[in-house]
Amino acid sequence: MKIAVITGAASGIGAACAAEFAAKKYQVIGVDIQQPVEKPTADVFLEYHTVDLSKMAQIDEFVEKISKTIDHVDVVVNCAGLTIVKPFQQMTEHDFDYVIAVNLKAPFFLTQKLLPLMTRGEYSNRSVVNISSVHATATIPHMASYTASKGGISALTRTLALELAKVKIRVNAVQPGAIQTPMLIEGYRALYSSPDVNLEECIAKDAENIPAGRQGNGKDIANAVLFLANEENSFVTGESLVVDGGFLARLSTK
Ligand code: NAD
């Protein structure tokens, strides 16, 4: 039985990862602060836990609970995340702490606390996949705490790849570009706050700047996560795989 713990499983990329892992015969343990936004098919989740990942006590409680029902974990997908869009000068300590807690501290400690389950029994292929962002490499104004968290998760991915190689666990990241999920829409709403702006038009116009000619979808990222978790790619570790339709590869001429 292959078991995957997937955070952020209620929505967007995490929900797509849960569906795709389940389709590949993984038993999926979903984690999120909210219930699934769209009702998943009955066979997606083995277990589903509502956890506020910004709270260490809830992470502990979650790990304690699943340790009673399962005997190992093969894959951890650290996907839960959020952004707060504000000018640097207006970011409060709470804004900074909350974004870092969910996007960086939770993957750090959830992975640490799941290690006993990840190193249990005989295994040939276990791995962690962190969802970073193109913002770890290049960014835009008003995303300072988010960008810091995503730079952090890509750096954490490299150091954990080195440390966990000793226990035969690979650690990789995916850096998605613009993916059509509730977070992307919220981000546009915050960036283009004027009521005169038509968000759908903005999103469609921005797609023209992506070499692939479109924003991505959850499945585009779930496929990359599955690739990194796949046994056949057992020599891939410490990698941050950019999945952005070519966006970062391009030099702007404007
Ligand atoms: P989303 O808003 O659809 O999903 C994020 C999920 O994280 C939500 O279900 C939310 O409830 C959960 N979450 C937030 N705070 C939480 C908390 N305290 N505890 C537990 N769960 C919590 O957004 P998404 O686009 O699917 O984002 C998933 C990941 O992908 C995030 O890490 C995000 O930074 C990353 N990402 C998204 C994009 C994009 O364009 N959508 C691009 C790059 C990276």
Tab-separated table of C-alpha atoms and ligand atoms in Angstrom:
chain	number	residue	atom	x	y	z
A	1	MET	CA	0.000	0.000	0.000
A	2	LYS	CA	1.539	3.334	-1.104
A	3	ILE	CA	0.515	6.165	1.215
A	4	ALA	CA	0.753	9.888	0.387
A	5	VAL	CA	0.126	12.730	2.839
A	6	ILE	CA	-0.968	15.789	0.846
A	7	THR	CA	-1.483	19.195	2.458
A	8	GLY	CA	-3.666	21.871	0.913
A	9	ALA	CA	-5.811	19.006	-0.365
A	10	ALA	CA	-9.091	20.953	-0.173
A	11	SER	CA	-8.483	23.134	-3.183
A	12	GLY	CA	-6.515	23.939	-6.327
A	13	ILE	CA	-3.157	22.223	-6.783
A	14	GLY	CA	-3.435	20.104	-3.604
A	15	ALA	CA	-6.861	18.779	-4.620
A	16	ALA	CA	-5.495	17.956	-8.092
A	17	CYS	CA	-2.512	16.157	-6.493
A	18	ALA	CA	-4.902	14.143	-4.292
A	19	ALA	CA	-6.984	13.100	-7.322
A	20	GLU	CA	-3.943	12.185	-9.443
A	21	PHE	CA	-2.183	10.260	-6.647
A	22	ALA	CA	-5.409	8.357	-5.950
A	23	ALA	CA	-5.672	7.560	-9.678
A	24	LYS	CA	-2.139	6.062	-9.419
A	25	LYS	CA	-3.329	3.805	-6.601
A	26	TYR	CA	-1.891	5.802	-3.710
A	27	GLN	CA	-3.866	5.863	-0.482
A	28	VAL	CA	-4.188	9.592	0.108
A	29	ILE	CA	-4.327	11.297	3.502
A	30	GLY	CA	-5.623	14.807	2.847
A	31	VAL	CA	-4.827	17.722	5.163
A	32	ASP	CA	-6.236	21.212	5.029
A	33	ILE	CA	-7.666	23.939	7.261
A	34	GLN	CA	-10.963	23.616	5.381
A	35	GLN	CA	-13.172	20.851	4.010
A	36	PRO	CA	-12.749	20.065	0.281
A	37	VAL	CA	-14.048	22.945	-1.829
A	38	GLU	CA	-15.499	20.521	-4.385
A	39	LYS	CA	-16.825	17.183	-3.212
A	40	PRO	CA	-14.117	14.637	-4.111
A	41	THR	CA	-15.057	11.259	-5.543
A	42	ALA	CA	-15.428	8.655	-2.820
A	43	ASP	CA	-12.160	6.900	-3.654
A	44	VAL	CA	-9.810	9.928	-3.398
A	45	PHE	CA	-9.138	10.064	0.354
A	46	LEU	CA	-8.244	7.213	2.699
A	47	GLU	CA	-8.432	9.824	5.486
A	48	TYR	CA	-9.077	13.562	5.543
A	49	HIS	CA	-7.971	15.785	8.442
A	50	THR	CA	-8.793	19.432	9.091
A	51	VAL	CA	-5.624	20.959	10.502
A	52	ASP	CA	-4.471	24.548	10.850
A	53	LEU	CA	-0.882	24.074	9.746
A	54	SER	CA	0.148	27.410	11.252
A	55	LYS	CA	-0.333	25.798	14.685
A	56	MET	CA	2.368	23.404	15.814
A	57	ALA	CA	0.057	21.731	18.356
A	58	GLN	CA	-2.358	20.814	15.522
A	59	ILE	CA	0.504	19.391	13.431
A	60	ASP	CA	1.528	17.255	16.416
A	61	GLU	CA	-2.048	16.110	17.000
A	62	PHE	CA	-2.434	15.172	13.305
A	63	VAL	CA	0.798	13.124	13.252
A	64	GLU	CA	-0.179	11.407	16.504
A	65	LYS	CA	-3.607	10.513	15.064
A	66	ILE	CA	-2.371	9.033	11.791
A	67	SER	CA	0.392	7.125	13.588
A	68	LYS	CA	-2.434	5.088	15.138
A	69	THR	CA	-4.079	4.191	11.810
A	70	ILE	CA	-1.189	3.739	9.349
A	71	ASP	CA	2.239	2.153	9.689
A	72	HIS	CA	4.225	4.152	7.135
A	73	VAL	CA	4.177	7.126	4.743
A	74	ASP	CA	5.711	6.954	1.250
A	75	VAL	CA	5.235	10.509	-0.007
A	76	VAL	CA	4.649	13.881	1.623
A	77	VAL	CA	3.418	16.689	-0.621
A	78	ASN	CA	3.721	20.018	1.189
A	79	CYS	CA	1.268	22.072	-0.849
A	80	ALA	CA	-0.852	24.160	1.557
A	81	GLY	CA	-0.061	27.814	1.149
A	82	LEU	CA	-1.313	31.340	0.937
A	83	THR	CA	-0.228	34.792	-0.060
A	84	ILE	CA	-0.871	38.227	1.378
A	85	VAL	CA	-0.515	40.936	-1.256
A	86	LYS	CA	0.506	44.309	0.209
A	87	PRO	CA	3.261	46.891	-0.174
A	88	PHE	CA	6.306	46.047	1.938
A	89	GLN	CA	5.767	49.061	4.217
A	90	GLN	CA	2.224	47.899	5.060
A	91	MET	CA	3.049	44.256	5.873
A	92	THR	CA	2.433	43.617	9.539
A	93	GLU	CA	4.303	41.213	11.770
A	94	HIS	CA	1.178	39.038	11.770
A	95	ASP	CA	1.070	38.984	7.912
A	96	PHE	CA	4.716	37.952	7.775
A	97	ASP	CA	4.458	35.357	10.548
A	98	TYR	CA	1.305	33.730	9.158
A	99	VAL	CA	2.634	33.378	5.598
A	100	ILE	CA	5.959	32.005	6.833
A	101	ALA	CA	4.196	29.675	9.302
A	102	VAL	CA	2.021	28.031	6.635
A	103	ASN	CA	4.352	28.158	3.616
A	104	LEU	CA	7.704	27.399	5.248
A	105	LYS	CA	7.540	26.419	8.921
A	106	ALA	CA	4.745	23.867	8.455
A	107	PRO	CA	6.540	21.936	5.649
A	108	PHE	CA	9.701	21.982	7.794
A	109	PHE	CA	8.092	20.546	10.918
A	110	LEU	CA	5.454	18.344	9.284
A	111	THR	CA	8.242	16.620	7.346
A	112	GLN	CA	10.352	16.327	10.504
A	113	LYS	CA	7.463	14.860	12.502
A	114	LEU	CA	6.490	12.424	9.717
A	115	LEU	CA	10.042	11.077	9.393
A	116	PRO	CA	9.502	8.187	11.848
A	117	LEU	CA	6.644	6.989	9.596
A	118	MET	CA	8.691	7.633	6.437
A	119	THR	CA	11.630	5.571	7.682
A	120	ARG	CA	9.602	2.650	8.969
A	121	GLY	CA	9.847	-0.828	7.393
A	122	GLU	CA	11.612	-1.743	4.152
A	123	TYR	CA	11.390	0.723	1.323
A	124	SER	CA	13.030	1.631	-1.957
A	125	ASN	CA	11.232	4.825	-2.891
A	126	ARG	CA	10.101	7.466	-0.446
A	127	SER	CA	10.118	11.184	-1.033
A	128	VAL	CA	9.004	14.667	-0.090
A	129	VAL	CA	7.738	17.114	-2.713
A	130	ASN	CA	7.456	20.755	-1.676
A	131	ILE	CA	5.335	23.181	-3.656
A	132	SER	CA	7.451	26.281	-4.090
A	133	SER	CA	6.760	28.918	-6.767
A	134	VAL	CA	8.374	30.811	-9.626
A	135	HIS	CA	8.460	33.611	-7.014
A	136	ALA	CA	11.435	31.774	-5.485
A	137	THR	CA	13.363	32.833	-8.597
A	138	ALA	CA	11.746	36.022	-9.953
A	139	THR	CA	8.924	38.070	-8.543
A	140	ILE	CA	6.752	41.184	-8.614
A	141	PRO	CA	6.191	43.924	-6.027
A	142	HIS	CA	3.876	43.471	-3.011
A	143	MET	CA	4.591	39.790	-2.444
A	144	ALA	CA	7.508	40.152	0.008
A	145	SER	CA	6.471	37.631	2.675
A	146	TYR	CA	5.292	35.117	0.049
A	147	THR	CA	8.504	35.467	-1.960
A	148	ALA	CA	10.611	35.025	1.188
A	149	SER	CA	8.642	31.877	2.079
A	150	LYS	CA	9.038	30.383	-1.401
A	151	GLY	CA	12.745	31.202	-1.600
A	152	GLY	CA	12.972	29.515	1.781
A	153	ILE	CA	11.158	26.355	0.719
A	154	SER	CA	13.376	25.908	-2.344
A	155	ALA	CA	16.478	26.336	-0.151
A	156	LEU	CA	15.032	23.959	2.461
A	157	THR	CA	14.437	21.409	-0.311
A	158	ARG	CA	18.163	21.376	-1.142
A	159	THR	CA	19.363	20.999	2.438
A	160	LEU	CA	16.814	18.279	3.274
A	161	ALA	CA	17.807	16.420	0.099
A	162	LEU	CA	21.345	16.221	1.502
A	163	GLU	CA	20.357	15.266	5.040
A	164	LEU	CA	17.644	12.778	4.182
A	165	ALA	CA	19.682	10.987	1.489
A	166	LYS	CA	21.181	9.094	4.426
A	167	VAL	CA	17.779	7.563	5.148
A	168	LYS	CA	17.067	7.063	1.407
A	169	ILE	CA	14.417	9.760	1.177
A	170	ARG	CA	14.481	12.091	-1.818
A	171	VAL	CA	13.384	15.709	-1.449
A	172	ASN	CA	12.338	17.818	-4.436
A	173	ALA	CA	10.248	20.873	-5.173
A	174	VAL	CA	7.992	22.113	-7.937
A	175	GLN	CA	7.992	25.802	-8.832
A	176	PRO	CA	4.621	26.437	-10.467
A	177	GLY	CA	4.001	29.497	-12.587
A	178	ALA	CA	0.509	30.970	-12.891
A	179	ILE	CA	-1.982	28.180	-12.169
A	180	GLN	CA	-5.727	28.785	-12.345
A	181	THR	CA	-6.815	28.180	-8.738
A	182	PRO	CA	-8.645	30.232	-6.089
A	183	MET	CA	-5.251	31.593	-4.928
A	184	LEU	CA	-4.473	33.014	-8.379
A	185	ILE	CA	-7.864	34.724	-8.572
A	186	GLU	CA	-7.409	36.167	-5.045
A	187	GLY	CA	-3.952	37.397	-6.025
A	188	TYR	CA	-5.350	39.194	-9.084
A	189	ARG	CA	-8.151	40.667	-6.976
A	190	ALA	CA	-5.600	42.112	-4.534
A	191	LEU	CA	-3.236	43.368	-7.242
A	192	TYR	CA	-5.944	44.938	-9.413
A	193	SER	CA	-8.176	46.233	-6.649
A	194	SER	CA	-9.926	48.885	-8.759
A	195	PRO	CA	-13.604	47.998	-9.358
A	196	ASP	CA	-13.229	49.105	-13.009
A	197	VAL	CA	-10.807	46.300	-13.742
A	198	ASN	CA	-12.210	43.148	-15.319
A	199	LEU	CA	-10.254	40.326	-13.660
A	200	GLU	CA	-11.082	37.747	-16.301
A	201	GLU	CA	-9.764	40.076	-19.005
A	202	CYS	CA	-6.563	40.651	-17.001
A	203	ILE	CA	-6.029	36.920	-16.565
A	204	ALA	CA	-6.671	36.266	-20.269
A	205	LYS	CA	-4.315	39.105	-21.261
A	206	ASP	CA	-1.559	37.824	-18.965
A	207	ALA	CA	-1.868	34.387	-20.576
A	208	GLU	CA	-0.588	36.031	-23.776
A	209	ASN	CA	2.732	36.669	-21.970
A	210	ILE	CA	3.177	32.981	-21.166
A	211	PRO	CA	5.032	31.199	-23.997
A	212	ALA	CA	2.625	28.242	-23.672
A	213	GLY	CA	-0.234	30.694	-24.314
A	214	ARG	CA	-2.218	29.752	-21.214
A	215	GLN	CA	-2.160	29.613	-17.438
A	216	GLY	CA	-1.604	26.168	-15.998
A	217	ASN	CA	-4.076	23.956	-14.162
A	218	GLY	CA	-3.798	21.769	-11.082
A	219	LYS	CA	-3.187	18.665	-13.162
A	220	ASP	CA	-0.118	20.244	-14.823
A	221	ILE	CA	1.447	20.515	-11.365
A	222	ALA	CA	0.151	17.185	-10.052
A	223	ASN	CA	1.833	15.462	-13.034
A	224	ALA	CA	5.165	17.081	-12.101
A	225	VAL	CA	4.727	16.044	-8.447
A	226	LEU	CA	4.013	12.468	-9.524
A	227	PHE	CA	7.078	12.538	-11.779
A	228	LEU	CA	9.280	13.572	-8.830
A	229	ALA	CA	7.709	10.968	-6.536
A	230	ASN	CA	8.002	8.182	-9.110
A	231	GLU	CA	10.382	5.324	-8.346
A	232	GLU	CA	11.772	5.497	-11.902
A	233	ASN	CA	13.200	8.938	-11.087
A	234	SER	CA	15.103	7.719	-8.045
A	235	PHE	CA	18.247	9.694	-9.027
A	236	VAL	CA	16.381	13.026	-8.840
A	237	THR	CA	16.785	14.791	-5.518
A	238	GLY	CA	17.413	18.376	-4.405
A	239	GLU	CA	15.739	19.597	-7.600
A	240	SER	CA	13.287	22.502	-7.966
A	241	LEU	CA	11.361	21.789	-11.151
A	242	VAL	CA	9.894	24.881	-12.815
A	243	VAL	CA	6.468	24.203	-14.357
A	244	ASP	CA	5.347	27.528	-15.785
A	245	GLY	CA	4.665	27.198	-19.515
A	246	GLY	CA	8.053	28.784	-20.254
A	247	PHE	CA	7.379	32.020	-18.355
A	248	LEU	CA	10.707	32.230	-16.478
A	249	ALA	CA	12.709	31.218	-19.535
A	250	ARG	CA	11.762	34.321	-21.414
A	251	LEU	CA	13.562	37.702	-21.494
A	252	SER	CA	11.009	40.500	-21.625
A	253	THR	CA	11.373	42.880	-24.581
A	254	LYS	CA	9.051	45.474	-23.019
B	1	NAD	P1	-5.529	27.289	-3.146
B	1	NAD	O1	-5.888	28.512	-2.379
B	1	NAD	O2	-6.489	26.735	-4.114
B	1	NAD	O3	-5.084	26.129	-2.156
B	1	NAD	C1	-4.318	26.374	-1.006
B	1	NAD	C2	-4.840	25.478	0.100
B	1	NAD	O4	-4.030	25.704	1.267
B	1	NAD	C3	-6.297	25.827	0.474
B	1	NAD	O5	-7.127	24.685	0.401
B	1	NAD	C4	-6.175	26.363	1.883
B	1	NAD	O6	-7.293	26.075	2.699
B	1	NAD	C5	-4.908	25.661	2.380
B	1	NAD	N1	-4.365	26.379	3.532
B	1	NAD	C6	-4.129	27.715	3.649
B	1	NAD	N2	-3.779	28.011	4.907
B	1	NAD	C7	-3.771	26.856	5.604
B	1	NAD	C8	-3.500	26.504	6.965
B	1	NAD	N3	-3.187	27.436	7.868
B	1	NAD	N4	-3.580	25.218	7.318
B	1	NAD	C9	-3.933	24.261	6.428
B	1	NAD	N5	-4.224	24.518	5.137
B	1	NAD	C10	-4.147	25.801	4.734
B	1	NAD	O7	-4.172	27.678	-3.879
B	1	NAD	P2	-3.233	26.830	-4.844
B	1	NAD	O8	-2.928	27.718	-5.974
B	1	NAD	O9	-3.739	25.460	-5.092
B	1	NAD	O10	-1.921	26.776	-3.934
B	1	NAD	C11	-1.298	25.557	-3.569
B	1	NAD	C12	0.200	25.798	-3.458
B	1	NAD	O11	0.708	26.155	-4.745
B	1	NAD	C13	0.571	26.947	-2.512
B	1	NAD	O12	1.710	26.577	-1.751
B	1	NAD	C14	0.932	28.067	-3.469
B	1	NAD	O13	1.848	28.978	-2.909
B	1	NAD	C15	1.525	27.294	-4.618
B	1	NAD	N6	1.552	28.032	-5.888
B	1	NAD	C16	0.385	28.399	-6.506
B	1	NAD	C17	0.466	29.084	-7.717
B	1	NAD	C18	-0.769	29.534	-8.467
B	1	NAD	O14	-0.624	30.284	-9.456
B	1	NAD	N7	-1.958	29.108	-8.104
B	1	NAD	C19	1.698	29.393	-8.272
B	1	NAD	C20	2.853	29.017	-7.600
B	1	NAD	C21	2.769	28.315	-6.403
